[in-house]
mmCIF file of C-alpha atoms and ligand atoms in Angstrom:
data_model
loop_
_atom_site.group_PDB
_atom_site.id
_atom_site.type_symbol
_atom_site.label_atom_id
_atom_site.label_comp_id
_atom_site.label_asym_id
_atom_site.label_seq_id
_atom_site.Cartn_x
_atom_site.Cartn_y
_atom_site.Cartn_z
ATOM 1 C CA MET A 123 107.215 129.539 90.952
ATOM 2 C CA SER A 124 103.432 129.511 91.917
ATOM 3 C CA ASN A 125 101.785 126.988 93.917
ATOM 4 C CA LEU A 126 105.128 126.360 95.464
ATOM 5 C CA THR A 127 106.254 126.366 99.060
ATOM 6 C CA VAL A 128 109.205 126.312 100.601
ATOM 7 C CA VAL A 129 109.060 125.599 104.291
ATOM 8 C CA ASN A 130 112.502 127.380 105.519
ATOM 9 C CA HIS A 131 111.706 127.488 109.351
ATOM 10 C CA PRO A 132 114.935 127.208 111.305
ATOM 11 C CA LEU A 133 114.208 124.455 113.213
ATOM 12 C CA VAL A 134 113.184 122.397 110.032
ATOM 13 C CA GLN A 135 116.487 123.463 108.433
ATOM 14 C CA HIS A 136 118.570 122.705 110.873
ATOM 15 C CA LYS A 137 117.348 119.085 111.216
ATOM 16 C CA LEU A 138 117.485 119.115 107.064
ATOM 17 C CA SER A 139 120.992 119.637 107.718
ATOM 18 C CA ILE A 140 122.114 116.699 109.974
ATOM 19 C CA MET A 141 119.606 114.584 107.898
ATOM 20 C CA ARG A 142 121.803 115.720 104.817
ATOM 21 C CA ASP A 143 125.080 114.596 106.271
ATOM 22 C CA VAL A 144 127.292 111.272 105.049
ATOM 23 C CA ASP A 145 127.742 110.755 109.536
ATOM 24 C CA THR A 146 124.499 110.432 110.680
ATOM 25 C CA SER A 147 122.868 106.900 111.848
ATOM 26 C CA THR A 148 120.231 105.367 110.211
ATOM 27 C CA GLY A 149 118.508 106.345 113.494
ATOM 28 C CA SER A 150 118.429 109.357 113.983
ATOM 29 C CA PHE A 151 117.642 110.235 110.180
ATOM 30 C CA ARG A 152 114.164 108.433 111.359
ATOM 31 C CA ARG A 153 113.959 110.546 114.268
ATOM 32 C CA LEU A 154 114.826 113.558 112.580
ATOM 33 C CA LEU A 155 112.057 112.601 109.345
ATOM 34 C CA ARG A 156 109.931 112.479 112.607
ATOM 35 C CA GLU A 157 110.164 115.584 113.939
ATOM 36 C CA ILE A 158 110.510 117.379 110.314
ATOM 37 C CA SER A 159 107.447 115.299 109.388
ATOM 38 C CA LEU A 160 105.354 117.294 112.687
ATOM 39 C CA LEU A 161 106.826 121.184 111.404
ATOM 40 C CA LEU A 162 105.611 119.914 107.985
ATOM 41 C CA CYS A 163 102.105 118.798 108.578
ATOM 42 C CA TYR A 164 101.255 122.034 110.584
ATOM 43 C CA GLU A 165 102.236 124.369 107.620
ATOM 44 C CA VAL A 166 100.180 122.020 104.442
ATOM 45 C CA THR A 167 96.913 122.175 107.517
ATOM 46 C CA ARG A 168 97.691 125.675 108.574
ATOM 47 C CA ASP A 169 95.005 126.793 106.007
ATOM 48 C CA LEU A 170 92.246 123.857 107.231
ATOM 49 C CA LYS A 171 88.976 125.308 107.230
ATOM 50 C CA MET A 172 87.287 125.551 110.214
ATOM 51 C CA THR A 173 83.730 125.432 112.130
ATOM 52 C CA THR A 174 82.402 125.820 115.894
ATOM 53 C CA LYS A 175 80.899 123.274 117.814
ATOM 54 C CA THR A 176 79.190 124.132 121.590
ATOM 55 C CA ILE A 177 81.344 122.730 124.081
ATOM 56 C CA GLU A 178 81.216 122.808 127.879
ATOM 57 C CA THR A 179 84.053 124.222 129.821
ATOM 58 C CA PRO A 180 84.249 123.447 133.868
ATOM 59 C CA MET A 181 83.026 126.862 133.482
ATOM 60 C CA GLN A 182 80.443 127.469 130.654
ATOM 61 C CA LYS A 183 79.402 126.518 127.674
ATOM 62 C CA MET A 184 81.293 128.075 124.784
ATOM 63 C CA GLU A 185 81.160 128.113 120.687
ATOM 64 C CA ALA A 186 85.360 125.992 119.813
ATOM 65 C CA PRO A 187 86.845 126.305 117.059
ATOM 66 C CA THR A 188 86.773 122.723 115.390
ATOM 67 C CA LEU A 189 87.911 121.608 111.839
ATOM 68 C CA ALA A 190 85.163 121.126 109.433
ATOM 69 C CA GLY A 191 84.191 119.172 106.954
ATOM 70 C CA LYS A 192 85.641 115.119 106.863
ATOM 71 C CA LYS A 193 88.855 113.281 107.866
ATOM 72 C CA LEU A 194 92.126 113.241 105.993
ATOM 73 C CA VAL A 195 93.416 111.344 103.713
ATOM 74 C CA PHE A 196 97.457 110.721 104.424
ATOM 75 C CA ALA A 197 98.938 109.148 101.335
ATOM 76 C CA SER A 198 102.182 107.435 101.534
ATOM 77 C CA ILE A 199 103.962 106.840 98.886
ATOM 78 C CA LEU A 200 106.449 104.259 99.655
ATOM 79 C CA ARG A 201 108.520 103.302 101.006
ATOM 80 C CA ALA A 202 110.244 106.683 102.285
ATOM 81 C CA GLY A 203 106.545 108.618 102.685
ATOM 82 C CA ASN A 204 106.378 106.188 105.855
ATOM 83 C CA GLY A 205 108.638 108.012 106.951
ATOM 84 C CA LEU A 206 106.410 111.569 107.359
ATOM 85 C CA LEU A 207 102.917 109.474 107.170
ATOM 86 C CA GLU A 208 104.175 108.602 110.319
ATOM 87 C CA GLY A 209 105.319 112.437 111.985
ATOM 88 C CA MET A 210 101.763 113.201 110.522
ATOM 89 C CA LEU A 211 99.599 110.640 111.762
ATOM 90 C CA ASP A 212 101.232 111.619 115.400
ATOM 91 C CA LEU A 213 99.884 114.742 114.673
ATOM 92 C CA VAL A 214 96.324 114.539 112.928
ATOM 93 C CA PRO A 215 95.389 110.700 114.728
ATOM 94 C CA SER A 216 92.303 110.550 112.857
ATOM 95 C CA ALA A 217 93.810 111.047 109.515
ATOM 96 C CA ARG A 218 93.007 107.937 106.915
ATOM 97 C CA VAL A 219 95.705 106.250 105.120
ATOM 98 C CA ALA A 220 96.545 105.579 101.571
ATOM 99 C CA HIS A 221 99.764 103.506 100.570
ATOM 100 C CA VAL A 222 100.532 104.325 97.027
ATOM 101 C CA GLY A 223 104.026 101.196 96.317
ATOM 102 C CA LEU A 224 106.116 102.131 94.070
ATOM 103 C CA TYR A 225 109.650 101.886 93.119
ATOM 104 C CA ARG A 226 111.681 103.834 89.821
ATOM 105 C CA ASN A 227 113.336 101.550 88.171
ATOM 106 C CA HIS A 228 116.730 102.731 87.850
ATOM 107 C CA GLU A 229 117.975 102.977 84.249
ATOM 108 C CA THR A 230 114.694 104.341 82.626
ATOM 109 C CA LEU A 231 114.201 106.049 86.309
ATOM 110 C CA GLU A 232 110.277 105.269 85.706
ATOM 111 C CA ALA A 233 108.375 104.550 88.739
ATOM 112 C CA VAL A 234 106.944 101.199 89.010
ATOM 113 C CA GLU A 235 103.501 100.377 90.786
ATOM 114 C CA TYR A 236 103.227 97.319 92.855
ATOM 115 C CA TYR A 237 100.557 98.647 95.958
ATOM 116 C CA PHE A 238 97.506 100.677 96.480
ATOM 117 C CA LYS A 239 95.692 100.505 98.534
ATOM 118 C CA ALA A 240 93.415 103.346 99.423
ATOM 119 C CA PRO A 241 90.168 105.011 101.205
ATOM 120 C CA GLU A 242 86.939 105.075 99.231
ATOM 121 C CA ASP A 243 85.814 108.683 99.183
ATOM 122 C CA LEU A 244 88.655 110.087 97.879
ATOM 123 C CA GLY A 245 86.969 112.999 96.505
ATOM 124 C CA ASP A 246 84.745 114.299 100.101
ATOM 125 C CA ARG A 247 88.537 114.300 101.602
ATOM 126 C CA LEU A 248 91.751 116.659 101.179
ATOM 127 C CA VAL A 249 94.525 114.273 100.293
ATOM 128 C CA ILE A 250 98.085 114.591 101.424
ATOM 129 C CA VAL A 251 100.495 112.684 99.347
ATOM 130 C CA VAL A 252 103.789 112.563 101.576
ATOM 131 C CA ASP A 253 107.261 111.592 100.066
ATOM 132 C CA PRO A 254 110.619 112.758 101.140
ATOM 133 C CA MET A 255 111.998 113.010 97.411
ATOM 134 C CA LEU A 256 110.725 114.941 94.205
ATOM 135 C CA ALA A 257 113.980 114.138 91.628
ATOM 136 C CA THR A 258 112.238 113.909 88.718
ATOM 137 C CA ALA A 259 108.884 113.842 89.920
ATOM 138 C CA ASN A 260 107.821 110.839 88.070
ATOM 139 C CA SER A 261 107.120 109.106 91.441
ATOM 140 C CA ALA A 262 104.829 111.620 92.882
ATOM 141 C CA THR A 263 102.713 112.347 89.043
ATOM 142 C CA ALA A 264 101.836 108.738 89.382
ATOM 143 C CA ALA A 265 100.686 108.269 92.468
ATOM 144 C CA ILE A 266 98.539 111.555 92.241
ATOM 145 C CA GLU A 267 97.752 110.121 88.830
ATOM 146 C CA LYS A 268 96.172 107.210 90.338
ATOM 147 C CA LEU A 269 94.649 108.639 93.212
ATOM 148 C CA LYS A 270 92.528 111.274 90.831
ATOM 149 C CA GLU A 271 92.233 108.276 89.148
ATOM 150 C CA ARG A 272 90.027 107.097 92.377
ATOM 151 C CA GLY A 273 88.181 110.207 93.018
ATOM 152 C CA ALA A 274 90.559 111.960 94.636
ATOM 153 C CA THR A 275 90.077 116.174 93.047
ATOM 154 C CA ASN A 276 91.713 118.354 96.565
ATOM 155 C CA ILE A 277 95.310 117.099 96.551
ATOM 156 C CA ARG A 278 98.741 118.348 98.438
ATOM 157 C CA PHE A 279 101.768 117.470 97.669
ATOM 158 C CA LEU A 280 104.076 117.527 101.036
ATOM 159 C CA CYS A 281 108.255 116.192 100.523
ATOM 160 C CA LEU A 282 111.496 117.107 102.426
ATOM 161 C CA LEU A 283 113.645 118.130 99.417
ATOM 162 C CA ALA A 284 112.980 118.649 96.116
ATOM 163 C CA ALA A 285 115.242 119.376 92.286
ATOM 164 C CA PRO A 286 114.332 122.254 90.230
ATOM 165 C CA GLU A 287 113.763 119.857 87.426
ATOM 166 C CA GLY A 288 111.210 117.963 89.634
ATOM 167 C CA VAL A 289 109.534 121.313 90.343
ATOM 168 C CA ALA A 290 109.541 122.185 86.969
ATOM 169 C CA ALA A 291 108.089 118.296 85.690
ATOM 170 C CA PHE A 292 105.148 118.384 88.523
ATOM 171 C CA GLN A 293 103.928 121.766 87.942
ATOM 172 C CA LYS A 294 103.579 121.037 84.308
ATOM 173 C CA SER A 295 101.502 117.762 85.107
ATOM 174 C CA GLN A 296 100.016 118.625 88.255
ATOM 175 C CA PRO A 297 99.337 122.158 87.920
ATOM 176 C CA ASP A 298 95.908 121.483 90.521
ATOM 177 C CA VAL A 299 98.473 120.081 93.442
ATOM 178 C CA PRO A 300 99.982 122.849 95.471
ATOM 179 C CA ILE A 301 103.489 121.841 95.955
ATOM 180 C CA PHE A 302 104.819 121.997 100.329
ATOM 181 C CA THR A 303 108.493 121.544 100.396
ATOM 182 C CA ALA A 304 111.826 122.047 102.937
ATOM 183 C CA ALA A 305 114.604 123.455 100.312
ATOM 184 C CA ILE A 306 114.509 123.201 96.650
ATOM 185 C CA ASP A 307 117.961 121.472 95.826
ATOM 186 C CA GLU A 308 120.561 122.751 93.103
ATOM 187 C CA ARG A 309 120.110 119.730 90.276
ATOM 188 C CA LEU A 310 119.664 116.373 89.510
ATOM 189 C CA ASN A 311 122.491 114.486 88.543
ATOM 190 C CA GLU A 312 122.822 112.249 85.666
ATOM 191 C CA LYS A 313 121.706 108.691 87.826
ATOM 192 C CA GLY A 314 118.434 110.831 88.838
ATOM 193 C CA TYR A 315 119.421 112.009 92.568
ATOM 194 C CA ILE A 316 119.322 115.271 93.474
ATOM 195 C CA MET A 317 121.952 117.442 94.388
ATOM 196 C CA PRO A 318 123.570 117.738 97.070
ATOM 197 C CA GLY A 319 120.516 115.936 98.355
ATOM 198 C CA LEU A 320 120.751 113.211 100.920
ATOM 199 C CA GLY A 321 121.293 110.450 98.831
ATOM 200 C CA ASP A 322 118.684 107.646 98.641
ATOM 201 C CA ALA A 323 115.607 108.528 101.477
ATOM 202 C CA GLY A 324 114.451 105.407 101.658
ATOM 203 C CA ASP A 325 117.495 103.545 101.812
ATOM 204 C CA ARG A 326 118.978 105.543 104.552
ATOM 205 C CA MET A 327 116.197 105.613 106.754
ATOM 206 C CA TYR A 328 116.072 101.769 106.593
ATOM 207 C CA GLY A 329 120.046 101.023 106.475
ATOM 208 C CA THR A 330 118.948 98.979 103.374
ATOM 209 C CA LYS A 331 122.954 99.902 101.460
HETATM 210 C C1 PRP B 685 112.601 107.823 95.758
HETATM 211 C C2 PRP B 685 111.675 108.690 97.299
HETATM 212 C C3 PRP B 685 110.560 109.069 95.708
HETATM 213 C C4 PRP B 685 111.409 108.768 94.806
HETATM 214 C C5 PRP B 685 111.603 110.408 94.243
HETATM 215 O O1 PRP B 685 112.457 106.218 95.887
HETATM 216 O O2 PRP B 685 110.795 107.646 97.826
HETATM 217 O O3 PRP B 685 109.842 108.054 95.519
HETATM 218 O O4 PRP B 685 112.398 107.792 94.684
HETATM 219 O O5 PRP B 685 112.028 110.028 92.518
HETATM 220 P P1 PRP B 685 111.465 110.177 91.468
HETATM 221 O O6 PRP B 685 110.955 112.026 91.360
HETATM 222 O O7 PRP B 685 112.667 110.778 90.278
HETATM 223 O O8 PRP B 685 110.331 109.146 90.999
HETATM 224 P P2 PRP B 685 112.168 104.882 95.775
HETATM 225 O O9 PRP B 685 111.665 105.233 94.307
HETATM 226 O O10 PRP B 685 114.236 105.074 95.592
HETATM 227 O O11 PRP B 685 111.044 103.874 96.567
HETATM 228 P P3 PRP B 685 112.156 102.938 97.476
HETATM 229 O O12 PRP B 685 110.774 104.897 98.414
HETATM 230 O O13 PRP B 685 111.069 102.244 98.330
HETATM 231 O O14 PRP B 685 113.156 103.309 97.947
HETATM 232 N N1 URA B 686 115.301 109.256 95.258
HETATM 233 C C1 URA B 686 115.842 109.507 96.461
HETATM 234 O O1 URA B 686 115.793 108.475 97.340
HETATM 235 N N2 URA B 686 116.965 110.554 96.714
HETATM 236 C C2 URA B 686 117.390 111.170 95.277
HETATM 237 O O2 URA B 686 118.258 111.982 95.100
HETATM 238 C C3 URA B 686 115.933 110.497 94.429
HETATM 239 C C4 URA B 686 114.862 109.918 93.852
#
């Protein structure tokens, strides 16, 4: 599969295994997601463009490397995207944030939008869309299409777990958007859940079930 990065760093994989465990508490699940998001953020930003600026250290002047271009946008697909968003903002505190409110209709598995708020100048920025789960890819696709409608052209998608079916559907509809994930699981079940997966990410993060 092209345009796809699986982040198989040992710390990511170890933490993900703890998150998958049904006996992991809500608090631990949230903490681990935040920790993993730092490591995933490191990977998804690895090739950001750099420039230099002149600064003065206590010793002398130097041309110091800094990030080039406008601030990043992190677009969180609610609710569960916020679990990745918070850690990413720890690492890139100046990033702008978009929120895309979507839930899956449990019968049709279609994404239903209930909220959208994003910075105006999406076209000038790299937009990193975050959601822990890529199952059918309906939610990620709906979010990205909305962001594209609002002008975004340079987009990456970051998740924790993906189903092979979701990766294929996503790559078909969004061939210009690279995917970064910590793992690609075996399959989707008949209800659209990732197997073996980790269950419902939002419910596990917020203890709603
Ligand atoms: C989950 C998850 C994704 C979506 C993935 O959200 O956080 O947004 O399902 O499934 P898909 O690829 O089949 O669209 P959910 O709809 O459960 O909403 P929540 O985050 O509010 O719990
Ligand atoms: N959304 C989730 O939270 N978990 C899944 O396994 C699939 C979609």
